[in-house]
């Protein structure tokens, strides 16, 4: 009899809610973050076929601004690159979006290939093949915000208004860091309440499902690279098509599908992100200092933004 080929115990979706809680407690934050959680989930079926629809894209990445410091490959967390208000930019122009302002997996995620976090190339190919009628004239940026009230009461209405101006029929949303996944989940719920069908492409399964969303394409990839593997056009196409099929076929809310793509043959990467058990005391002390510097910088930037 052949022995069963069990996967390693750690080869499972990362528990990001548990990891972030333990991490910030270790850094001296005494009040663990309370993640958004809902029982009821809004849901809208498509009102017409995809080949007749205008599709919107929503991201938590930010347009590159060289005046705001290092934001490329290997860049550390950059508070100054963070944005605090939703934005909209044309889909007819190739954007340069960066993810240095969010808590991505800097050890394993790619920070060069934008297709890993923003699937505009795959979306354009879907238009060219007539899978969808068109992309909205603009794509939309949602700020990463720990304040659930800010997201629901201020940011989400602004994004909805942008979508309505552009006559968007459905949207695909792509988050990056843990809080991004929550903010995007809250926005997806808000848009569904406004009769716009949504699907999230993400990598933090526990956060999205805990919040409760209509449709979710889960890729077991490092945070920041939910939309594709680096420089892999096949993975871009596969994942984007999964999102389109889920828009078409989901029978109701809370539907998660997982792609069969693997990040690598070795699943050890899943043990690294915010894992206190793998950090020395010296590393923890250094992280405490960096966290305080980032917190102060973010507060200063937020005050300047509000004061404009």
Coordinates of C-alpha atoms in Angstrom, one line a residue:
X1 CA 0.0 0.0 0.0
X2 CA 1.4 3.4 -1.0
X3 CA 1.9 5.8 1.9
X4 CA -0.2 9.0 1.6
X5 CA 1.8 12.0 0.3
X6 CA 0.7 14.5 3.0
X7 CA 1.7 18.2 2.6
X8 CA 3.9 19.7 5.3
X9 CA 1.9 21.0 8.2
X10 CA 2.8 24.6 7.5
X11 CA 1.8 24.4 3.8
X12 CA -1.6 26.0 4.3
X13 CA -2.9 29.6 4.0
X14 CA -1.1 31.9 6.4
X15 CA -3.2 33.1 9.4
X16 CA -2.5 36.8 8.9
X17 CA -4.9 37.9 11.6
X18 CA -3.1 35.8 14.2
X19 CA 0.4 36.8 12.8
X20 CA -0.3 40.5 12.9
X21 CA -1.9 40.3 16.4
X22 CA 1.2 38.5 17.8
X23 CA 3.6 40.8 16.0
X24 CA 2.2 44.0 17.2
X25 CA 1.8 42.7 20.8
X26 CA 5.5 41.9 20.7
X27 CA 6.2 45.4 19.5
X28 CA 4.5 46.9 22.5
X29 CA 1.0 47.7 21.1
X30 CA -1.3 46.7 24.0
X31 CA -4.6 46.7 22.2
X32 CA -4.9 44.0 19.5
X33 CA -6.6 45.3 16.3
X34 CA -10.3 44.3 16.0
X35 CA -10.9 43.0 12.5
X36 CA -14.1 43.7 10.7
X37 CA -16.6 40.8 10.8
X38 CA -20.1 40.5 9.3
X39 CA -22.6 37.7 9.1
X40 CA -24.8 39.0 6.3
X41 CA -23.1 39.6 3.0
X42 CA -24.7 41.7 0.1
X43 CA -24.8 40.1 -3.3
X44 CA -25.8 41.1 -6.8
X45 CA -25.8 38.9 -9.9
X46 CA -24.7 40.3 -13.2
X47 CA -27.4 42.1 -15.0
X48 CA -26.0 41.5 -18.5
X49 CA -23.3 39.3 -20.1
X50 CA -19.7 40.1 -19.5
X51 CA -19.1 40.8 -23.2
X52 CA -21.5 43.7 -22.8
X53 CA -20.1 45.1 -19.5
X54 CA -17.8 47.9 -18.5
X55 CA -15.3 46.6 -15.9
X56 CA -13.6 48.6 -13.2
X57 CA -10.4 47.9 -11.4
X58 CA -9.7 49.0 -7.8
X59 CA -6.2 48.9 -6.2
X60 CA -4.5 49.8 -3.0
X61 CA -1.2 50.5 -4.9
X62 CA -0.1 54.1 -5.3
X63 CA 1.2 56.1 -8.3
X64 CA 4.9 56.4 -8.2
X65 CA 6.3 59.8 -7.1
X66 CA 10.1 59.9 -7.1
X67 CA 10.0 62.9 -4.7
X68 CA 8.6 60.5 -1.9
X69 CA 11.7 58.4 -1.5
X70 CA 12.6 54.8 -2.3
X71 CA 9.7 52.8 -3.6
X72 CA 11.2 50.1 -5.9
X73 CA 12.7 46.7 -5.6
X74 CA 13.8 46.0 -2.0
X75 CA 12.4 49.2 -0.7
X76 CA 11.5 49.2 3.0
X77 CA 8.1 50.4 4.2
X78 CA 7.7 54.0 3.1
X79 CA 5.2 56.0 5.1
X80 CA 5.8 59.0 2.8
X81 CA 4.5 57.2 -0.2
X82 CA 1.2 56.4 1.6
X83 CA -2.0 58.1 0.3
X84 CA -5.0 59.1 2.3
X85 CA -7.7 59.9 -0.3
X86 CA -9.2 57.8 -3.1
X87 CA -7.9 58.6 -6.6
X88 CA -8.8 57.8 -10.2
X89 CA -6.5 57.6 -13.2
X90 CA -7.0 56.8 -16.9
X91 CA -6.9 53.2 -18.0
X92 CA -5.7 54.3 -21.5
X93 CA -2.2 55.2 -20.1
X94 CA 0.2 52.7 -18.6
X95 CA 0.4 53.5 -14.9
X96 CA 3.4 53.1 -12.6
X97 CA 2.0 51.8 -9.4
X98 CA 4.1 50.9 -6.4
X99 CA 3.5 49.0 -3.1
X100 CA 6.3 50.3 -0.9
X101 CA 3.7 52.0 1.3
X102 CA 2.0 48.9 2.6
X103 CA 2.9 45.9 4.8
X104 CA 3.7 43.5 2.0
X105 CA 5.9 40.4 2.2
X106 CA 9.2 42.1 1.4
X107 CA 11.2 39.0 1.8
X108 CA 9.3 37.0 -0.8
X109 CA 7.0 39.2 -2.9
X110 CA 8.2 40.8 -6.2
X111 CA 8.3 44.6 -6.2
X112 CA 9.2 45.0 -9.8
X113 CA 6.5 43.4 -12.0
X114 CA 3.4 45.5 -11.5
X115 CA 1.2 42.7 -13.0
X116 CA 1.7 40.9 -9.7
X117 CA -0.5 43.5 -7.9
X118 CA -2.4 45.3 -10.7
X119 CA -3.8 43.2 -13.6
X120 CA -4.4 45.9 -16.2
X121 CA -2.5 44.0 -18.8
X122 CA -4.7 40.9 -18.3
X123 CA -7.8 43.2 -18.3
X124 CA -6.8 44.7 -21.6
X125 CA -6.3 41.3 -23.2
X126 CA -9.8 40.3 -22.0
X127 CA -11.1 43.4 -23.8
X128 CA -9.1 42.5 -27.0
X129 CA -10.5 39.0 -26.9
X130 CA -14.1 40.4 -26.4
X131 CA -14.4 38.6 -23.1
X132 CA -15.5 41.9 -21.6
X133 CA -16.8 44.9 -23.6
X134 CA -14.5 47.5 -22.2
X135 CA -12.5 48.7 -19.2
X136 CA -13.8 51.8 -17.4
X137 CA -12.2 55.0 -18.5
X138 CA -10.4 55.2 -15.1
X139 CA -9.2 52.8 -12.5
X140 CA -9.5 53.6 -8.8
X141 CA -7.2 53.7 -5.8
X142 CA -8.5 53.0 -2.3
X143 CA -6.3 54.1 0.7
X144 CA -5.1 51.5 3.2
X145 CA -6.9 52.6 6.4
X146 CA -7.1 51.0 9.8
X147 CA -10.2 53.1 10.5
X148 CA -13.1 51.0 9.3
X149 CA -15.4 54.0 9.7
X150 CA -13.2 56.1 7.5
X151 CA -13.3 53.5 4.8
X152 CA -17.1 53.0 4.9
X153 CA -18.2 56.6 5.5
X154 CA -15.7 58.6 3.5
X155 CA -13.6 56.6 1.1
X156 CA -16.2 54.1 -0.1
X157 CA -18.8 56.7 -1.1
X158 CA -16.1 58.6 -3.1
X159 CA -15.1 55.4 -5.0
X160 CA -18.7 54.5 -5.6
X161 CA -19.3 58.0 -7.1
X162 CA -16.3 57.5 -9.4
X163 CA -17.6 54.2 -10.6
X164 CA -21.0 55.6 -11.2
X165 CA -19.6 58.5 -13.2
X166 CA -17.7 56.0 -15.4
X167 CA -20.8 53.7 -15.8
X168 CA -19.1 50.7 -14.3
X169 CA -21.1 47.5 -14.4
X170 CA -18.8 45.3 -12.2
X171 CA -15.4 45.7 -10.5
X172 CA -12.4 43.6 -9.7
X173 CA -10.5 44.6 -6.5
X174 CA -6.9 43.8 -5.7
X175 CA -5.5 44.4 -2.2
X176 CA -1.9 44.0 -1.0
X177 CA -1.2 44.1 2.8
X178 CA -3.4 42.7 5.6
X179 CA -5.2 46.0 6.2
X180 CA -5.6 46.5 2.5
X181 CA -7.5 43.2 2.4
X182 CA -9.9 44.5 5.0
X183 CA -10.4 47.9 3.4
X184 CA -11.0 46.3 0.0
X185 CA -13.4 43.8 1.6
X186 CA -15.4 46.7 3.2
X187 CA -15.5 48.5 -0.2
X188 CA -16.7 45.4 -2.0
X189 CA -19.6 45.1 0.5
X190 CA -20.4 48.8 0.0
X191 CA -20.4 48.5 -3.8
X192 CA -22.6 45.4 -3.7
X193 CA -25.1 47.3 -1.6
X194 CA -25.1 49.9 -4.4
X195 CA -25.9 47.2 -7.0
X196 CA -22.3 46.8 -8.4
X197 CA -21.1 43.2 -8.5
X198 CA -17.6 42.7 -7.2
X199 CA -14.9 40.1 -7.0
X200 CA -11.7 40.3 -4.9
X201 CA -8.4 38.8 -6.0
X202 CA -6.3 38.5 -2.8
X203 CA -3.8 36.5 -0.8
X204 CA -5.1 37.0 2.9
X205 CA -7.8 34.4 3.0
X206 CA -8.6 34.6 6.6
X207 CA -9.1 38.4 6.6
X208 CA -11.4 38.5 3.6
X209 CA -13.5 35.6 4.6
X210 CA -13.8 36.8 8.2
X211 CA -15.1 40.2 7.0
X212 CA -17.5 38.5 4.6
X213 CA -17.6 39.3 0.9
X214 CA -19.6 38.2 -2.1
X215 CA -16.8 36.7 -4.3
X216 CA -13.2 36.0 -3.6
X217 CA -10.4 34.5 -5.8
X218 CA -7.7 33.3 -3.4
X219 CA -4.1 32.9 -4.5
X220 CA -1.8 31.3 -2.0
X221 CA 1.0 33.8 -2.8
X222 CA 3.0 36.3 -0.7
X223 CA 1.2 39.5 0.3
X224 CA 1.7 42.1 -2.5
X225 CA 1.6 39.6 -5.3
X226 CA -2.0 38.4 -5.3
X227 CA -2.7 38.9 -9.0
X228 CA 0.1 36.9 -10.6
X229 CA 3.5 35.2 -10.2
X230 CA 6.4 37.5 -11.4
X231 CA 7.0 37.7 -15.1
X232 CA 4.5 34.9 -15.7
X233 CA 1.8 35.9 -18.3
X234 CA 0.1 32.5 -18.0
X235 CA -0.6 33.1 -14.3
X236 CA -1.9 36.6 -15.1
X237 CA -4.4 35.2 -17.6
X238 CA -5.4 32.2 -15.4
X239 CA -6.1 34.3 -12.3
X240 CA -8.0 37.1 -14.2
X241 CA -10.2 34.6 -16.0
X242 CA -11.0 32.9 -12.6
X243 CA -12.2 36.3 -11.4
X244 CA -14.4 36.8 -14.5
X245 CA -15.9 33.3 -14.2
X246 CA -16.7 33.9 -10.6
X247 CA -18.4 37.1 -11.5
X248 CA -20.5 35.2 -14.0
X249 CA -21.2 32.0 -12.0
X250 CA -21.3 32.7 -8.3
X251 CA -24.8 31.5 -7.1
X252 CA -24.7 33.7 -4.0
X253 CA -22.4 35.4 -1.5
X254 CA -19.3 34.1 0.4
X255 CA -18.0 32.2 -2.6
X256 CA -14.3 31.6 -2.5
X257 CA -12.4 29.8 -5.2
X258 CA -8.6 29.0 -5.0
X259 CA -6.4 28.9 -8.0
X260 CA -4.3 25.7 -8.3
X261 CA -1.1 27.8 -8.9
X262 CA 1.7 27.5 -6.4
X263 CA 4.1 30.2 -5.6
X264 CA 7.0 27.8 -5.4
X265 CA 7.7 24.1 -4.8
X266 CA 9.0 25.0 -1.3
X267 CA 6.3 26.3 1.0
X268 CA 8.8 27.6 3.7
X269 CA 8.1 31.2 2.6
X270 CA 4.8 31.0 4.5
X271 CA 6.7 30.9 7.8
X272 CA 8.4 34.2 7.5
X273 CA 5.9 37.1 7.4
X274 CA 5.5 38.8 10.8
X275 CA 6.5 35.6 12.5
X276 CA 7.7 36.5 16.0
X277 CA 9.0 32.9 16.5
X278 CA 11.6 33.5 13.8
X279 CA 12.9 36.9 15.2
X280 CA 15.7 37.4 17.7
X281 CA 15.5 39.9 20.5
X282 CA 17.8 42.3 18.7
X283 CA 15.6 42.1 15.6
X284 CA 12.5 42.8 17.7
X285 CA 14.1 45.9 19.2
X286 CA 15.0 47.2 15.8
X287 CA 11.5 46.6 14.6
X288 CA 10.1 48.5 17.5
X289 CA 12.1 51.6 16.6
X290 CA 11.2 51.3 12.9
X291 CA 7.5 50.9 13.8
X292 CA 7.6 54.1 16.0
X293 CA 9.3 56.1 13.2
X294 CA 6.6 54.9 10.7
X295 CA 3.8 55.7 13.1
X296 CA 5.1 59.3 13.7
X297 CA 5.7 59.9 10.0
X298 CA 2.2 58.6 9.1
X299 CA 0.6 60.9 11.7
X300 CA 2.5 63.9 10.4
X301 CA 1.4 63.1 6.8
X302 CA -2.2 62.5 7.8
X303 CA -2.3 65.9 9.6
X304 CA -0.9 67.7 6.6
X305 CA -3.4 65.9 4.3
X306 CA -6.4 66.7 6.5
X307 CA -5.2 70.3 6.9
X308 CA -5.1 71.0 3.2

